Coordinates of N, CA and C in Angstrom, one line a residue:
M614 N -20.1 -42.5 12.9 CA -21.5 -42.6 12.9 C -22.1 -41.2 12.6
R615 N -21.4 -40.2 13.2 CA -21.9 -38.8 13.0 C -22.0 -38.4 11.5
N616 N -20.9 -38.8 10.8 CA -20.9 -38.5 9.3 C -22.1 -39.2 8.6
E617 N -22.4 -40.4 9.0 CA -23.6 -41.1 8.4 C -24.9 -40.3 8.7
D618 N -25.0 -39.9 10.0 CA -26.2 -39.1 10.3 C -26.3 -37.8 9.5
E619 N -25.2 -37.1 9.4 CA -25.2 -35.9 8.6 C -25.5 -36.2 7.1
R620 N -24.9 -37.3 6.6 CA -25.2 -37.6 5.2 C -26.6 -38.0 5.0
E621 N -27.2 -38.7 6.0 CA -28.6 -39.1 5.9 C -29.5 -37.8 5.9
Q622 N -29.2 -36.9 6.8 CA -29.9 -35.6 6.8 C -29.8 -34.8 5.5
A623 N -28.6 -34.8 4.9 CA -28.4 -34.1 3.7 C -29.2 -34.8 2.6
L624 N -29.2 -36.1 2.6 CA -29.9 -36.8 1.5 C -31.5 -36.6 1.7
Q625 N -31.9 -36.6 2.9 CA -33.3 -36.3 3.2 C -33.7 -34.9 2.6
Q626 N -32.9 -33.9 2.8 CA -33.1 -32.6 2.3 C -33.1 -32.6 0.8
A627 N -32.2 -33.3 0.2 CA -32.1 -33.4 -1.3 C -33.3 -34.1 -1.8
A628 N -33.8 -35.1 -1.1 CA -35.0 -35.8 -1.6 C -36.2 -34.9 -1.5
R629 N -36.3 -34.1 -0.4 CA -37.4 -33.2 -0.3 C -37.5 -32.2 -1.4
L630 N -36.3 -31.7 -1.8 CA -36.2 -30.7 -2.9 C -36.7 -31.3 -4.2
K631 N -36.6 -32.6 -4.4 CA -37.1 -33.3 -5.6 C -38.5 -33.8 -5.4
G632 N -39.2 -33.5 -4.3 CA -40.5 -34.0 -4.0 C -40.6 -35.4 -3.6
L633 N -39.5 -35.9 -3.0 CA -39.5 -37.2 -2.5 C -39.2 -37.2 -1.0
A634 N -39.4 -38.4 -0.4 CA -39.0 -38.5 1.0 C -38.1 -39.7 1.2
L635 N -37.0 -39.5 1.9 CA -36.1 -40.6 2.2 C -36.6 -41.2 3.5
V636 N -36.9 -42.6 3.4 CA -37.4 -43.3 4.6 C -36.5 -44.4 5.0
R637 N -36.2 -44.4 6.3 CA -35.3 -45.4 6.8 C -36.2 -46.6 7.2
A638 N -35.7 -47.8 6.9 CA -36.4 -49.1 7.2 C -35.3 -50.0 7.7
G639 N -35.0 -49.9 9.0 CA -33.9 -50.7 9.6 C -32.5 -50.2 9.1
D640 N -31.8 -51.1 8.4 CA -30.5 -50.6 7.8 C -30.7 -50.2 6.3
A641 N -31.9 -50.3 5.8 CA -32.1 -49.9 4.4 C -32.9 -48.6 4.3
F642 N -32.9 -48.1 3.1 CA -33.6 -46.8 2.9 C -34.5 -47.0 1.7
A643 N -35.5 -46.1 1.6 CA -36.4 -46.1 0.5 C -36.7 -44.7 0.1
L644 N -36.9 -44.4 -1.2 CA -37.4 -43.1 -1.6 C -38.9 -43.2 -1.9
A645 N -39.6 -42.3 -1.3 CA -41.1 -42.4 -1.5 C -41.5 -41.0 -2.1
V646 N -42.5 -41.1 -3.0 CA -43.1 -39.9 -3.6 C -43.8 -39.2 -2.5
Y647 N -43.5 -37.9 -2.3 CA -44.2 -37.1 -1.3 C -45.5 -36.6 -1.8
T648 N -46.6 -36.9 -1.1 CA -47.9 -36.3 -1.4 C -48.4 -35.8 -0.1
A649 N -49.2 -34.7 -0.2 CA -49.8 -34.1 1.0 C -51.1 -34.8 1.3
A650 N -51.1 -36.0 1.6 CA -52.3 -36.8 1.9 C -52.6 -36.8 3.4
T651 N -53.8 -37.0 3.7 CA -54.2 -37.1 5.1 C -54.1 -38.6 5.4
L652 N -54.2 -38.9 6.7 CA -54.2 -40.3 7.2 C -55.4 -41.0 6.6
D653 N -56.5 -40.4 6.5 CA -57.7 -41.0 6.0 C -57.5 -41.4 4.5
E654 N -56.9 -40.5 3.8 CA -56.6 -40.8 2.3 C -55.7 -42.0 2.2
I655 N -54.7 -42.0 3.1 CA -53.7 -43.1 3.0 C -54.3 -44.4 3.4
A656 N -55.2 -44.4 4.4 CA -55.9 -45.6 4.8 C -56.8 -46.1 3.7
E657 N -57.5 -45.2 3.0 CA -58.3 -45.6 1.9 C -57.5 -46.2 0.8
F658 N -56.4 -45.6 0.5 CA -55.5 -46.1 -0.6 C -55.0 -47.5 -0.2
L659 N -54.6 -47.7 1.0 CA -54.1 -49.0 1.4 C -55.1 -50.1 1.5
A660 N -56.4 -49.7 1.7 CA -57.5 -50.6 1.8 C -58.0 -51.1 0.5
T661 N -57.6 -50.4 -0.6 CA -58.1 -50.8 -1.9 C -57.2 -51.8 -2.6
D662 N -57.8 -52.6 -3.4 CA -57.0 -53.5 -4.2 C -56.5 -52.8 -5.5
L663 N -55.3 -52.9 -5.8 CA -54.7 -52.2 -6.9 C -54.9 -53.1 -8.2
P664 N -55.3 -52.5 -9.3 CA -55.4 -53.3 -10.5 C -54.0 -53.7 -10.9
P665 N -53.9 -54.8 -11.7 CA -52.6 -55.4 -12.0 C -51.7 -54.5 -12.9
D666 N -52.3 -53.5 -13.6 CA -51.5 -52.6 -14.4 C -51.1 -51.3 -13.8
T667 N -51.2 -51.3 -12.4 CA -50.7 -50.1 -11.8 C -49.2 -50.0 -11.9
P668 N -48.7 -48.7 -11.9 CA -47.2 -48.6 -12.1 C -46.3 -49.4 -11.2
H669 N -46.7 -49.4 -9.9 CA -45.8 -50.1 -9.0 C -45.8 -51.6 -9.2
R670 N -46.9 -52.2 -9.7 CA -47.0 -53.6 -10.0 C -46.2 -53.9 -11.2
R671 N -46.2 -53.0 -12.2 CA -45.4 -53.2 -13.4 C -43.9 -53.1 -13.0
G672 N -43.6 -52.2 -12.0 CA -42.3 -52.1 -11.5 C -41.8 -53.5 -10.9
D673 N -42.7 -54.1 -10.2 CA -42.4 -55.5 -9.7 C -42.1 -56.5 -10.8
E674 N -42.9 -56.4 -11.8 CA -42.7 -57.4 -12.9 C -41.3 -57.0 -13.6
Q675 N -41.0 -55.8 -13.8 CA -39.7 -55.4 -14.4 C -38.6 -55.8 -13.5
R676 N -38.8 -55.6 -12.2 CA -37.7 -56.0 -11.2 C -37.5 -57.5 -11.3
L677 N -38.5 -58.2 -11.4 CA -38.4 -59.7 -11.5 C -37.7 -60.1 -12.8
A678 N -38.0 -59.4 -13.9 CA -37.3 -59.7 -15.2 C -35.8 -59.3 -15.0
D679 N -35.6 -58.2 -14.4 CA -34.2 -57.8 -14.2 C -33.4 -58.8 -13.3
L680 N -34.1 -59.3 -12.3 CA -33.4 -60.3 -11.4 C -33.1 -61.6 -12.2
W681 N -34.0 -62.0 -13.1 CA -33.8 -63.2 -13.9 C -32.6 -62.9 -14.9
A682 N -32.6 -61.7 -15.4 CA -31.5 -61.4 -16.4 C -30.1 -61.4 -15.6
M683 N -30.1 -60.8 -14.4 CA -28.9 -60.8 -13.6 C -28.5 -62.2 -13.3
L684 N -29.4 -63.1 -12.9 CA -29.1 -64.5 -12.6 C -28.5 -65.2 -13.8
R685 N -29.1 -65.0 -15.0 CA -28.5 -65.6 -16.2 C -27.1 -65.1 -16.5
T686 N -26.9 -63.8 -16.3 CA -25.6 -63.2 -16.5 C -24.6 -63.8 -15.5
E687 N -25.0 -63.9 -14.2 CA -24.1 -64.5 -13.2 C -23.7 -65.9 -13.5
R688 N -24.7 -66.7 -14.0 CA -24.4 -68.1 -14.4 C -23.4 -68.1 -15.5
A689 N -23.6 -67.2 -16.5 CA -22.6 -67.2 -17.6 C -21.2 -66.8 -17.2
L690 N -21.1 -65.9 -16.3 CA -19.8 -65.5 -15.7 C -19.2 -66.6 -15.0
I691 N -20.0 -67.3 -14.2 CA -19.5 -68.4 -13.4 C -19.0 -69.5 -14.4
A692 N -19.7 -69.8 -15.4 CA -19.3 -70.8 -16.4 C -17.9 -70.4 -17.1
E693 N -17.8 -69.0 -17.4 CA -16.5 -68.6 -17.9 C -15.4 -68.7 -17.0
L694 N -15.6 -68.4 -15.7 CA -14.6 -68.6 -14.7 C -14.2 -70.0 -14.5
E695 N -15.2 -70.9 -14.5 CA -14.9 -72.3 -14.4 C -14.1 -72.8 -15.6
E696 N -14.4 -72.3 -16.8 CA -13.6 -72.7 -18.0 C -12.2 -72.2 -17.9
E697 N -12.0 -71.0 -17.4 CA -10.6 -70.5 -17.2 C -9.8 -71.3 -16.2
K698 N -10.5 -71.7 -15.1 CA -9.9 -72.5 -14.1 C -9.4 -73.9 -14.7
R699 N -10.3 -74.5 -15.5 CA -10.0 -75.8 -16.1 C -8.8 -75.6 -17.0
K700 N -8.7 -74.5 -17.8 CA -7.6 -74.3 -18.7 C -6.3 -74.2 -17.9
V701 N -6.4 -73.5 -16.8 CA -5.2 -73.3 -15.9 C -4.7 -74.7 -15.3
R702 N -5.7 -75.5 -14.9 CA -5.4 -76.8 -14.3 C -4.8 -77.7 -15.3
T703 N -5.4 -77.8 -16.5 CA -5.0 -78.7 -17.5 C -3.8 -78.2 -18.3
G704 N -3.6 -76.9 -18.2 CA -2.5 -76.3 -18.9 C -2.8 -76.2 -20.4
G705 N -3.0 -74.9 -20.8 CA -3.3 -74.6 -22.2 C -2.0 -74.4 -22.9
P706 N -2.0 -73.8 -24.1 CA -0.8 -73.6 -24.8 C 0.3 -72.8 -24.1
E707 N -0.2 -71.8 -23.3 CA 0.8 -71.0 -22.6 C 1.5 -71.8 -21.5
H708 N 0.8 -72.7 -20.9 CA 1.3 -73.6 -19.8 C 2.4 -74.5 -20.4
E709 N 2.2 -75.0 -21.6 CA 3.1 -75.9 -22.3 C 4.4 -75.1 -22.6
T710 N 4.2 -73.9 -23.1 CA 5.4 -73.0 -23.5 C 6.2 -72.7 -22.2
I711 N 5.5 -72.4 -21.1 CA 6.3 -72.1 -19.9 C 7.0 -73.4 -19.4
E712 N 6.3 -74.5 -19.5 CA 7.0 -75.8 -19.0 C 8.2 -76.1 -19.9
A713 N 8.1 -75.8 -21.2 CA 9.2 -76.1 -22.1 C 10.4 -75.1 -21.8
A714 N 10.1 -73.9 -21.5 CA 11.1 -72.9 -21.2 C 11.8 -73.3 -19.9
L715 N 11.0 -73.7 -18.9 CA 11.6 -74.1 -17.6 C 12.5 -75.4 -17.8
A716 N 12.0 -76.3 -18.6 CA 12.9 -77.5 -18.8 C 14.2 -77.1 -19.5
K717 N 14.1 -76.2 -20.4 CA 15.3 -75.7 -21.1 C 16.3 -75.1 -20.1
I718 N 15.7 -74.2 -19.2 CA 16.6 -73.6 -18.2 C 17.2 -74.6 -17.3
R719 N 16.4 -75.6 -16.9 CA 16.9 -76.7 -16.0 C 18.1 -77.4 -16.7
R720 N 17.9 -77.8 -18.0 CA 18.9 -78.5 -18.7 C 20.2 -77.6 -18.8
R721 N 20.1 -76.3 -19.0 CA 21.2 -75.4 -19.1 C 21.9 -75.3 -17.8
I722 N 21.2 -75.2 -16.7 CA 21.8 -75.2 -15.3 C 22.5 -76.5 -15.1
A723 N 21.9 -77.6 -15.5 CA 22.6 -78.9 -15.3 C 23.9 -79.0 -16.1
E724 N 23.9 -78.5 -17.3 CA 25.1 -78.4 -18.2 C 26.2 -77.6 -17.5
I725 N 25.8 -76.4 -17.0 CA 26.8 -75.5 -16.4 C 27.4 -76.2 -15.1
E726 N 26.5 -76.9 -14.3 CA 27.0 -77.5 -13.1 C 28.0 -78.7 -13.5
D727 N 27.7 -79.4 -14.6 CA 28.5 -80.5 -15.0 C 29.9 -80.0 -15.5
T728 N 30.0 -78.9 -16.1 CA 31.2 -78.4 -16.6 C 32.1 -77.9 -15.5
R729 N 31.6 -77.6 -14.4 CA 32.4 -77.1 -13.3 C 33.1 -78.2 -12.7

């Protein structure tokens, strides 16, 4: 735990050097742009409605697009894995070759045992 606290402090310092603030929210963290605003200025900012083209709203739209892209990619990967599983279960060309080699070995073992 001590290493985590030291790491968090080091990252807070690194964030400050870049003009950012590392903020803990439960088990998660956020990076916030540091501004020297007063509480009144922050209250005023929070009380206003932001236009739809503000950077953070565009970020939400981009994040949503990224999530959909990740979901499509995940579905494609799952489909590929399912196809590979089906090939293994049904036995593709490699499976048939292995089975043929095993049958040949079994026949040879049986021949050797018969000659004894």
